[in-house]
Short mmCIF file of C-alpha atoms in Angstrom, two decimals:
data_model
loop_
_atom_site.label_atom_id
_atom_site.label_comp_id
_atom_site.label_asym_id
_atom_site.label_seq_id
_atom_site.Cartn_x
_atom_site.Cartn_y
_atom_site.Cartn_z
CA UNK A 1 6.32 190.43 18.18
CA UNK A 2 8.00 187.18 17.17
CA UNK A 3 9.88 185.32 19.88
CA UNK A 4 13.41 184.06 19.31
CA UNK A 5 13.79 180.34 18.71
CA UNK A 6 16.53 178.60 20.72
CA UNK A 7 19.34 176.60 19.17
CA UNK A 8 18.33 173.71 21.41
CA UNK A 9 14.95 173.16 19.76
CA UNK A 10 16.49 173.36 16.31
CA UNK A 11 19.21 170.86 17.18
CA UNK A 12 16.69 168.58 18.86
CA UNK A 13 14.90 168.47 15.53
CA UNK A 14 18.12 167.61 13.74
CA UNK A 15 18.95 164.73 16.05
CA UNK A 16 15.44 163.31 16.24
CA UNK A 17 14.57 163.73 12.60
CA UNK A 18 17.16 161.28 11.32
CA UNK A 19 15.42 158.37 12.99
CA UNK A 20 12.01 159.52 11.78
CA UNK A 21 13.04 159.64 8.16
CA UNK A 22 14.82 156.32 8.42
CA UNK A 23 11.63 154.74 9.72
CA UNK A 24 9.67 156.32 6.89
CA UNK A 25 12.07 154.97 4.32
CA UNK A 26 11.57 151.42 5.66
CA UNK A 27 7.81 151.78 5.70
CA UNK A 28 5.38 151.12 8.53
CA UNK A 29 3.35 148.08 7.53
CA UNK A 30 -0.42 148.34 7.58
CA UNK A 31 -0.33 151.99 8.59
CA UNK A 32 1.63 152.86 5.44
CA UNK A 33 -0.82 150.90 3.31
CA UNK A 34 -3.68 153.14 4.45
CA UNK A 35 -1.80 156.33 3.64
CA UNK A 36 -1.67 158.01 0.23
CA UNK A 37 1.55 156.61 -1.16
CA UNK A 38 2.52 159.84 -2.88
CA UNK A 39 4.90 161.97 -0.83
CA UNK A 40 4.42 165.58 0.14
CA UNK A 41 7.02 167.88 -1.42
CA UNK A 42 8.63 170.77 0.48
CA UNK A 43 10.74 172.92 -1.85
CA UNK A 44 13.10 175.33 -0.07
CA UNK A 45 14.79 177.96 -2.25
CA UNK A 46 17.35 180.45 -0.94
CA UNK A 47 18.51 183.57 -2.78
CA UNK A 48 22.11 184.11 -3.95
CA UNK A 49 23.52 181.12 -2.06
CA UNK A 50 26.60 179.61 -3.71
CA UNK A 51 27.51 175.96 -3.31
CA UNK A 52 29.16 176.28 0.06
CA UNK A 53 31.62 173.41 -0.25
CA UNK A 54 33.72 175.58 -2.56
CA UNK A 55 35.57 176.93 0.47
CA UNK A 56 33.51 176.61 3.61
CA UNK A 57 33.20 172.90 4.43
CA UNK A 58 33.35 172.68 8.20
CA UNK A 59 33.64 176.45 8.73
CA UNK A 60 30.00 177.45 9.06
CA UNK A 61 27.41 176.53 11.65
CA UNK A 62 24.58 175.30 9.39
CA UNK A 63 22.94 172.38 11.21
CA UNK A 64 19.82 172.19 9.02
CA UNK A 65 21.90 172.04 5.86
CA UNK A 66 24.27 169.50 7.40
CA UNK A 67 21.35 167.31 8.48
CA UNK A 68 19.95 167.31 4.93
CA UNK A 69 23.35 166.30 3.53
CA UNK A 70 23.72 163.46 6.03
CA UNK A 71 20.15 162.20 5.65
CA UNK A 72 19.62 162.75 1.95
CA UNK A 73 21.15 162.82 -1.51
CA UNK A 74 23.16 165.84 -2.66
CA UNK A 75 24.49 166.98 -6.03
CA UNK A 76 28.02 168.39 -6.02
CA UNK A 77 27.91 169.65 -9.65
CA UNK A 78 24.54 171.39 -9.88
CA UNK A 79 24.31 174.65 -11.87
CA UNK A 80 21.74 177.38 -12.35
CA UNK A 81 20.66 178.39 -15.86
CA UNK A 82 21.57 182.01 -15.15
CA UNK A 83 22.85 184.09 -12.24
CA UNK A 84 19.90 186.49 -12.02
CA UNK A 85 16.92 186.16 -9.69
CA UNK A 86 13.95 186.51 -12.04
CA UNK A 87 15.31 184.44 -14.95
CA UNK A 88 16.53 181.63 -12.67
CA UNK A 89 13.21 181.54 -10.85
CA UNK A 90 11.39 181.27 -14.16
CA UNK A 91 13.46 178.13 -14.84
CA UNK A 92 12.53 176.64 -11.45
CA UNK A 93 8.83 177.07 -12.24
CA UNK A 94 8.96 175.81 -15.85
CA UNK A 95 12.06 173.74 -16.57
CA UNK A 96 12.78 176.12 -19.46
CA UNK A 97 15.73 178.44 -20.09
CA UNK A 98 15.35 182.20 -19.60
CA UNK A 99 15.36 182.94 -23.33
CA UNK A 100 12.39 180.56 -23.60
CA UNK A 101 10.42 182.12 -20.73
CA UNK A 102 11.37 185.64 -21.93
CA UNK A 103 12.26 186.43 -18.32
CA UNK A 104 15.77 187.34 -19.44
CA UNK A 105 16.33 189.95 -16.73
CA UNK A 106 14.92 191.00 -13.39
CA UNK A 107 11.41 192.39 -13.37
CA UNK A 108 12.54 196.00 -13.01
CA UNK A 109 14.21 195.87 -16.44
CA UNK A 110 12.24 196.87 -19.53
CA UNK A 111 13.48 193.87 -21.50
CA UNK A 112 11.95 191.36 -19.07
CA UNK A 113 8.86 190.20 -20.98
CA UNK A 114 5.87 188.12 -19.94
CA UNK A 115 6.13 184.36 -20.19
CA UNK A 116 4.55 183.28 -23.50
CA UNK A 117 1.13 181.68 -23.69
CA UNK A 118 1.33 177.91 -23.84
CA UNK A 119 4.18 177.57 -21.36
CA UNK A 120 3.35 175.03 -18.66
CA UNK A 121 4.10 175.59 -14.98
CA UNK A 122 5.26 173.30 -12.19
CA UNK A 123 2.48 174.39 -9.82
CA UNK A 124 -0.29 173.66 -12.31
CA UNK A 125 1.13 170.22 -13.07
CA UNK A 126 1.23 169.38 -9.37
CA UNK A 127 -2.32 170.67 -8.86
CA UNK A 128 -3.59 168.64 -11.83
CA UNK A 129 -1.98 165.57 -10.25
CA UNK A 130 -4.06 166.11 -7.12
CA UNK A 131 -1.66 168.07 -4.91
CA UNK A 132 -2.71 170.89 -2.61
CA UNK A 133 -0.26 173.73 -3.28
CA UNK A 134 1.07 176.57 -1.18
CA UNK A 135 3.73 179.27 -1.41
CA UNK A 136 5.53 181.57 1.01
CA UNK A 137 8.32 184.09 0.52
CA UNK A 138 10.04 185.88 -2.34
CA UNK A 139 8.35 185.91 -5.75
CA UNK A 140 10.27 188.17 -8.18
CA UNK A 141 8.49 187.01 -11.34
CA UNK A 142 6.54 189.19 -13.74
CA UNK A 143 3.59 186.80 -13.84
CA UNK A 144 0.75 186.75 -11.29
CA UNK A 145 0.98 183.85 -8.86
CA UNK A 146 -2.41 182.53 -9.94
CA UNK A 147 -1.19 181.87 -13.48
CA UNK A 148 1.63 179.67 -12.16
CA UNK A 149 -0.70 177.62 -10.00
CA UNK A 150 1.33 177.96 -6.80
CA UNK A 151 -1.83 177.71 -4.71
CA UNK A 152 -2.39 179.47 -1.41
CA UNK A 153 0.04 182.36 -0.85
CA UNK A 154 0.78 182.56 2.86
CA UNK A 155 3.25 185.44 3.24
CA UNK A 156 5.89 187.77 1.85
CA UNK A 157 9.64 188.25 2.20
CA UNK A 158 10.17 188.07 5.98
CA UNK A 159 12.49 185.06 6.30
CA UNK A 160 12.03 184.98 10.07
CA UNK A 161 8.29 184.41 9.54
CA UNK A 162 8.63 181.50 7.10
CA UNK A 163 7.79 178.98 9.82
CA UNK A 164 4.60 180.94 10.57
CA UNK A 165 3.66 181.00 6.87
CA UNK A 166 4.08 177.23 6.81
CA UNK A 167 2.02 176.78 9.98
CA UNK A 168 -0.86 178.64 8.33
CA UNK A 169 -0.56 176.50 5.23
CA UNK A 170 -0.68 173.27 7.23
CA UNK A 171 -3.84 174.44 9.01
CA UNK A 172 -5.75 175.29 5.82
CA UNK A 173 -4.60 172.44 3.60
CA UNK A 174 -6.96 169.79 2.28
CA UNK A 175 -6.01 166.83 4.47
CA UNK A 176 -7.28 164.35 1.88
CA UNK A 177 -4.53 165.38 -0.55
CA UNK A 178 -0.74 165.31 -0.56
CA UNK A 179 0.74 168.80 -0.54
CA UNK A 180 3.39 170.77 -2.40
CA UNK A 181 4.72 173.81 -0.55
CA UNK A 182 7.37 176.25 -1.79
CA UNK A 183 9.31 178.27 0.81
CA UNK A 184 11.39 180.95 -0.93
CA UNK A 185 13.83 182.65 1.44
CA UNK A 186 15.33 186.08 0.69
CA UNK A 187 18.80 185.47 2.10
CA UNK A 188 21.78 185.46 1.73
CA UNK A 189 20.73 188.15 -0.78
CA UNK A 190 21.22 190.79 1.94
CA UNK A 191 24.91 190.81 0.99
CA UNK A 192 23.78 193.83 -1.02
CA UNK A 193 23.49 195.61 2.33
CA UNK A 194 27.26 195.47 2.83
CA UNK A 195 27.68 199.24 3.04
CA UNK A 196 24.86 199.53 5.53
CA UNK A 197 25.77 196.63 7.81
CA UNK A 198 29.25 198.02 8.42
CA UNK A 199 27.85 201.52 8.80
CA UNK A 200 30.28 204.08 10.14
CA UNK A 201 33.27 202.26 8.69
CA UNK A 202 35.14 203.52 5.66
CA UNK A 203 34.32 201.17 2.78
CA UNK A 204 35.75 201.54 -0.71
CA UNK A 205 32.51 201.04 -2.63
CA UNK A 206 31.47 203.83 -4.99
CA UNK A 207 28.09 205.29 -4.12
CA UNK A 208 26.48 204.07 -7.35
CA UNK A 209 27.19 200.42 -6.46
CA UNK A 210 24.27 200.34 -4.00
CA UNK A 211 22.52 203.67 -4.50
CA UNK A 212 19.27 201.92 -5.45
CA UNK A 213 19.09 200.49 -1.92
CA UNK A 214 18.75 203.86 -0.21
CA UNK A 215 15.39 204.21 1.46
CA UNK A 216 14.66 200.50 0.95
CA UNK A 217 16.79 198.96 3.66
CA UNK A 218 14.93 196.97 6.28
CA UNK A 219 17.52 196.03 8.84
CA UNK A 220 17.46 192.45 10.03
CA UNK A 221 17.93 192.26 13.82
CA UNK A 222 21.36 190.94 14.73
CA UNK A 223 22.71 191.02 11.18
CA UNK A 224 25.62 193.34 11.97
CA UNK A 225 26.59 191.60 15.22
CA UNK A 226 26.48 188.19 13.60
CA UNK A 227 28.73 189.33 10.71
CA UNK A 228 31.29 190.80 13.10
CA UNK A 229 31.30 187.63 15.20
CA UNK A 230 32.11 185.57 12.11
CA UNK A 231 34.80 188.08 11.13
CA UNK A 232 36.43 187.53 14.51
CA UNK A 233 35.84 183.76 14.55
CA UNK A 234 37.18 182.91 11.09
CA UNK A 235 39.79 185.63 10.52
CA UNK A 236 42.16 184.68 7.70
CA UNK A 237 39.90 181.78 6.71
CA UNK A 238 37.67 184.44 5.15
CA UNK A 239 40.32 185.29 2.56
CA UNK A 240 39.25 184.82 -1.06
CA UNK A 241 40.86 181.93 -2.99
CA UNK A 242 44.33 182.14 -4.59
CA UNK A 243 44.69 184.76 -7.29
CA UNK A 244 41.79 186.89 -6.06
CA UNK A 245 43.84 190.08 -6.46
CA UNK A 246 45.04 189.45 -10.01
CA UNK A 247 43.27 190.18 -13.25
CA UNK A 248 42.88 187.19 -15.55
CA UNK A 249 45.10 187.20 -18.58
CA UNK A 250 43.14 187.13 -21.81
CA UNK A 251 39.69 187.42 -20.28
CA UNK A 252 37.08 189.22 -22.43
CA UNK A 253 37.49 192.98 -21.82
CA UNK A 254 33.77 193.39 -21.25
CA UNK A 255 34.09 191.56 -17.94
CA UNK A 256 36.56 194.10 -16.59
CA UNK A 257 34.42 196.92 -17.94
CA UNK A 258 31.36 195.56 -16.16
CA UNK A 259 33.31 195.19 -12.92
CA UNK A 260 34.45 198.82 -13.00
CA UNK A 261 31.38 200.44 -11.36
CA UNK A 262 31.14 197.60 -8.82
CA UNK A 263 34.26 198.32 -6.83
CA UNK A 264 37.18 198.37 -9.24
CA UNK A 265 37.31 202.14 -9.28
CA UNK A 266 37.82 205.18 -7.09
CA UNK A 267 38.58 204.31 -3.48
CA UNK A 268 39.06 200.61 -4.15
CA UNK A 269 41.78 201.13 -6.72
CA UNK A 270 43.68 203.32 -4.27
CA UNK A 271 43.77 200.68 -1.55
CA UNK A 272 46.81 198.59 -0.75
CA UNK A 273 46.59 194.83 -1.18
CA UNK A 274 46.26 194.43 2.59
CA UNK A 275 43.38 196.91 2.73
CA UNK A 276 41.63 195.18 -0.16
CA UNK A 277 41.99 191.86 1.61
CA UNK A 278 40.43 193.28 4.78
CA UNK A 279 37.53 194.58 2.70
CA UNK A 280 36.86 191.13 1.22
CA UNK A 281 37.06 189.52 4.64
CA UNK A 282 34.26 191.82 5.80
CA UNK A 283 32.26 191.09 2.67
CA UNK A 284 32.61 187.35 3.12
CA UNK A 285 31.94 187.56 6.87
CA UNK A 286 28.57 189.15 6.13
CA UNK A 287 27.85 186.70 3.32
CA UNK A 288 28.60 183.69 5.49
CA UNK A 289 26.68 185.10 8.44
CA UNK A 290 23.64 185.34 6.19
CA UNK A 291 24.09 181.66 5.33
CA UNK A 292 24.01 180.79 9.02
CA UNK A 293 21.01 183.03 9.59
CA UNK A 294 18.90 181.58 6.78
CA UNK A 295 19.89 178.04 7.77
CA UNK A 296 18.62 178.75 11.28
CA UNK A 297 15.31 179.97 9.82
CA UNK A 298 15.06 176.89 7.60
CA UNK A 299 15.63 174.79 10.73
CA UNK A 300 12.71 176.59 12.39
CA UNK A 301 10.44 175.73 9.45
CA UNK A 302 11.52 172.09 9.45
CA UNK A 303 10.96 171.95 13.19
CA UNK A 304 7.30 172.90 12.66
CA UNK A 305 6.89 169.98 10.29
CA UNK A 306 8.72 167.51 12.55
CA UNK A 307 7.19 168.53 15.90
CA UNK A 308 3.64 169.55 14.94
CA UNK A 309 3.02 167.14 12.06
CA UNK A 310 5.22 164.08 12.63
CA UNK A 311 3.22 161.80 10.34
CA UNK A 312 3.35 164.38 7.55
CA UNK A 313 7.08 164.77 8.15
CA UNK A 314 7.64 161.06 7.68
CA UNK A 315 5.98 161.26 4.25
CA UNK A 316 7.62 164.49 3.01
CA UNK A 317 10.48 164.86 0.55
CA UNK A 318 12.46 168.00 1.44
CA UNK A 319 14.35 169.71 -1.37
CA UNK A 320 16.82 172.53 -0.78
CA UNK A 321 18.37 174.62 -3.55
CA UNK A 322 19.03 178.26 -4.56
CA UNK A 323 18.28 180.53 -7.50
CA UNK A 324 21.99 181.41 -8.06
CA UNK A 325 25.21 182.23 -6.20
CA UNK A 326 27.49 185.20 -5.50
CA UNK A 327 31.00 186.12 -6.72
CA UNK A 328 32.28 186.87 -3.18
CA UNK A 329 35.58 188.35 -4.34
CA UNK A 330 36.76 185.19 -6.09
CA UNK A 331 38.04 187.35 -8.94
CA UNK A 332 39.47 190.80 -8.37
CA UNK A 333 36.74 193.39 -7.72
CA UNK A 334 33.84 191.03 -8.56
CA UNK A 335 30.97 190.86 -6.10
CA UNK A 336 27.27 190.02 -6.20
CA UNK A 337 26.50 188.56 -9.65
CA UNK A 338 26.82 189.58 -13.27
CA UNK A 339 27.59 188.67 -16.90
CA UNK A 340 30.78 186.77 -16.07
CA UNK A 341 31.58 183.09 -16.79
CA UNK A 342 32.59 182.04 -13.29
CA UNK A 343 31.39 179.15 -11.14
CA UNK A 344 31.03 181.11 -7.89
CA UNK A 345 27.73 182.61 -9.05
CA UNK A 346 26.52 179.57 -11.05
CA UNK A 347 27.44 176.56 -8.89
CA UNK A 348 24.61 176.01 -6.41
CA UNK A 349 23.42 173.24 -4.14
CA UNK A 350 20.68 170.67 -4.58
CA UNK A 351 19.83 168.32 -1.72
CA UNK A 352 16.86 165.97 -1.35
CA UNK A 353 15.86 164.06 1.78
CA UNK A 354 12.83 161.98 2.66
CA UNK A 355 11.06 158.70 1.94
CA UNK A 356 12.70 156.78 -0.87
CA UNK A 357 15.74 159.08 -1.02
CA UNK A 358 19.10 157.42 -0.19
CA UNK A 359 20.87 158.79 2.87
CA UNK A 360 24.40 160.20 2.71
CA UNK A 361 24.65 159.85 -1.07
CA UNK A 362 26.55 162.43 -3.14
CA UNK A 363 26.14 162.55 -6.92
CA UNK A 364 29.08 164.08 -8.77
CA UNK A 365 27.46 164.01 -12.23
CA UNK A 366 26.74 167.41 -13.70
CA UNK A 367 23.10 168.54 -13.50
CA UNK A 368 21.08 171.66 -14.29
CA UNK A 369 18.50 173.81 -12.57
CA UNK A 370 16.39 173.10 -15.67
CA UNK A 371 16.11 169.50 -14.39
CA UNK A 372 14.45 170.47 -11.10
CA UNK A 373 10.81 170.80 -12.20
CA UNK A 374 10.91 167.45 -14.02
CA UNK A 375 12.45 165.83 -10.94
CA UNK A 376 9.76 167.17 -8.60
CA UNK A 377 7.00 166.04 -10.94
CA UNK A 378 8.37 162.52 -11.26
CA UNK A 379 8.69 162.22 -7.49
CA UNK A 380 5.02 163.24 -7.24
CA UNK A 381 3.76 161.16 -10.16
CA UNK A 382 2.80 164.33 -12.02
CA UNK A 383 3.21 165.13 -15.71
CA UNK A 384 6.39 167.08 -16.40
CA UNK A 385 5.98 170.68 -17.61
CA UNK A 386 7.09 171.59 -21.14
CA UNK A 387 8.41 168.12 -21.89
CA UNK A 388 10.34 168.10 -25.17
CA UNK A 389 10.72 171.88 -25.24
CA UNK A 390 14.06 171.95 -23.41
CA UNK A 391 16.82 169.49 -22.54
CA UNK A 392 15.53 169.10 -18.97
CA UNK A 393 15.72 165.59 -17.53
CA UNK A 394 14.42 164.16 -14.29
CA UNK A 395 17.15 163.27 -11.82
CA UNK A 396 15.09 160.62 -10.03
CA UNK A 397 16.86 157.60 -11.55
CA UNK A 398 20.25 159.01 -10.61
CA UNK A 399 18.98 159.67 -7.09
CA UNK A 400 17.37 156.30 -6.45
CA UNK A 401 19.71 154.01 -8.42
CA UNK A 402 23.33 153.86 -9.50
CA UNK A 403 22.48 155.15 -12.98
CA UNK A 404 24.25 158.37 -14.04
CA UNK A 405 22.55 161.68 -14.77
CA UNK A 406 21.62 161.67 -18.43
CA UNK A 407 23.45 164.81 -19.49
CA UNK A 408 27.05 165.55 -20.46
CA UNK A 409 26.75 169.35 -20.37
CA UNK A 410 24.87 172.15 -18.65
CA UNK A 411 24.08 175.39 -20.46
CA UNK A 412 24.05 178.82 -18.85
CA UNK A 413 23.04 182.20 -20.21
CA UNK A 414 23.08 185.81 -19.09
CA UNK A 415 21.58 189.02 -20.46
CA UNK A 416 22.67 192.50 -19.47
CA UNK A 417 21.41 194.64 -22.31
CA UNK A 418 22.50 198.24 -22.49
CA UNK A 419 25.72 197.51 -20.64
CA UNK A 420 27.14 194.04 -21.23
CA UNK A 421 25.89 191.89 -24.06
CA UNK A 422 24.56 188.33 -23.69
CA UNK A 423 26.75 185.54 -22.43
CA UNK A 424 26.40 181.86 -23.34
CA UNK A 425 28.20 179.05 -21.52
CA UNK A 426 28.57 175.32 -21.95
CA UNK A 427 30.09 173.40 -19.04
CA UNK A 428 31.09 169.78 -18.74
CA UNK A 429 32.51 168.16 -15.63
CA UNK A 430 36.05 169.23 -16.58
CA UNK A 431 35.75 172.18 -18.96
CA UNK A 432 33.85 175.40 -19.52
CA UNK A 433 33.55 177.34 -22.77
CA UNK A 434 31.95 180.78 -22.79
CA UNK A 435 31.06 183.25 -25.54
CA UNK A 436 30.79 186.94 -24.65
CA UNK A 437 28.82 188.53 -27.48
CA UNK A 438 29.85 192.08 -26.56
CA UNK A 439 33.03 191.75 -28.57
CA UNK A 440 32.68 188.14 -29.73
CA UNK A 441 35.31 187.12 -27.18
CA UNK A 442 35.59 183.64 -25.71
CA UNK A 443 36.88 181.94 -22.57
CA UNK A 444 37.91 178.34 -21.88
CA UNK A 445 38.77 176.84 -18.49
CA UNK A 446 40.25 173.45 -17.60
CA UNK A 447 39.00 172.61 -14.10
CA UNK A 448 41.27 169.61 -13.66
CA UNK A 449 44.23 172.02 -13.64
CA UNK A 450 42.62 175.37 -12.84
CA UNK A 451 39.75 175.02 -10.32
CA UNK A 452 39.70 178.75 -9.57
CA UNK A 453 39.41 179.84 -13.23
CA UNK A 454 42.61 181.85 -13.43
CA UNK A 455 43.82 180.83 -16.92
CA UNK A 456 41.79 181.53 -20.04
CA UNK A 457 42.84 178.83 -22.51
CA UNK A 458 40.70 179.98 -25.42
CA UNK A 459 42.89 180.07 -28.52
CA UNK A 460 45.55 177.86 -26.96
CA UNK A 461 46.58 175.34 -29.68
CA UNK A 462 46.92 172.57 -27.12
CA UNK A 463 43.21 172.89 -26.36
CA UNK A 464 41.91 173.47 -29.90
CA UNK A 465 40.19 170.07 -30.15
CA UNK A 466 38.38 170.54 -26.84
CA UNK A 467 37.45 174.13 -27.62
CA UNK A 468 36.04 173.25 -31.05
CA UNK A 469 34.01 170.37 -29.61
CA UNK A 470 32.48 172.58 -26.91
CA UNK A 471 31.85 175.36 -29.41
CA UNK A 472 30.01 173.00 -31.76
CA UNK A 473 28.00 171.47 -28.91
CA UNK A 474 26.96 174.96 -27.80
CA UNK A 475 25.91 175.94 -31.33
CA UNK A 476 23.89 172.73 -31.67
CA UNK A 477 22.14 173.41 -28.35
CA UNK A 478 21.36 176.98 -29.37
CA UNK A 479 19.80 175.71 -32.57
CA UNK A 480 17.73 173.08 -30.75
CA UNK A 481 16.57 175.62 -28.16
CA UNK A 482 15.86 178.32 -30.77
CA UNK A 483 18.25 180.67 -28.97
CA UNK A 484 17.51 184.18 -30.33
CA UNK A 485 21.14 185.23 -29.93
CA UNK A 486 22.03 183.15 -32.96
CA UNK A 487 19.04 184.11 -35.11
CA UNK A 488 17.70 187.23 -36.74
CA UNK A 489 15.19 187.51 -33.88
CA UNK A 490 17.85 189.18 -31.78
CA UNK A 491 19.71 192.40 -32.45
CA UNK A 492 23.08 192.88 -30.78
CA UNK A 493 23.08 196.37 -29.32
CA UNK A 494 26.09 198.61 -29.37
CA UNK A 495 28.43 197.92 -26.47
CA UNK A 496 28.30 200.66 -23.83
CA UNK A 497 31.49 200.87 -21.81
CA UNK A 498 30.75 202.16 -18.28
CA UNK A 499 34.34 203.39 -17.94
CA UNK A 500 33.55 205.99 -20.58
CA UNK A 501 30.23 207.03 -19.13
#
């Protein structure tokens, strides 16, 4: 049985680690000269974790995350390529977009295909560069791990055991080589357990919203108590952002149709506004409690590195990111993730800390999940995977100098065949343009005036120049990336409206 880790040891790591990394950044004379100059890379990936500064700055107790922010470089405008687990994870491992990897849906969907021959993988590039690789945690890709070159696989999806997986890796590694270890945590994905965590309480979700979970739930000790403590602690601060209870004027109808089986029906529709608000407070209490839980587990893993392998710690670049985010009630009835053009599920964090990484730096330039593999490889001196096949760019220059990120736009896609048709999005720092192919409907948001995406400006004459520019840029990108949505390689299926059965 695993013993509980105290907050004291985790916080001791956080206070002591800052000085260790600072010393590493300055170098250590002759001792540094004897050491392999290439850094170790520790990649930490959480599941369904939105960029938390959207609403929660200062609200949550996340010491490991806070330490990384204070002692590293963070990106405040970092976006996933899609808000689905499998497709986003295929981007992390390749630097390609989901339509290029053919992982356009989760592995349980029949239209998720194998990654084509000839695609290069991050793990193999790191191994070829002389790194000793390891992997622990969630996989959720169709391909076997061996093909992707992730190295030694140390454990499965028990987040509380991630520090033990890492301990095993450190014991078996080749000490003559730098190492690349990927720790993929499952949470805060357990937000899908909402109906089970608040068991015994009347919740307005229709049974079909989580019916696939029945018989698969593995309760996490303390999950329910932690969520209820946060509900009591934060109270009204858990309320969704302004306009959460209003439908968006002019939004593509397919979005509302998709939302219907996920809460906007039956019991939920019959609730008063006050009752709906209480529901979303519970939802967000659980979601935020899962953030605190996974941060605690990440702290435990980092503590292993700091306490047991201090020299390795001083030469390790730690990277923390997520596969995608969660809607969290930001738009009426929307939870989890789906084919909708909203930032809550697409805006994620990216933080790097370690030798050569500036401390306390925040980069506001827009960047993409597609850039991550190239960034890791440049930090390691490895060849970048699939160079020239996508618009991915290394972020290293932006991290280490005052030079801007080399992209003006990020591109996001979503497939939901058989229900909601593909979605394509182009986002700049100030605007987002989305095409919903279900009914060829579009959306346009101006973030300088509408940060919570309440006003669809598509078709507004005052924005015609901006909309046309974004539309043309999206079309050009689709052509460059051989996007099958715009070619005869893709057949638009008939739209199936879930309201009609």
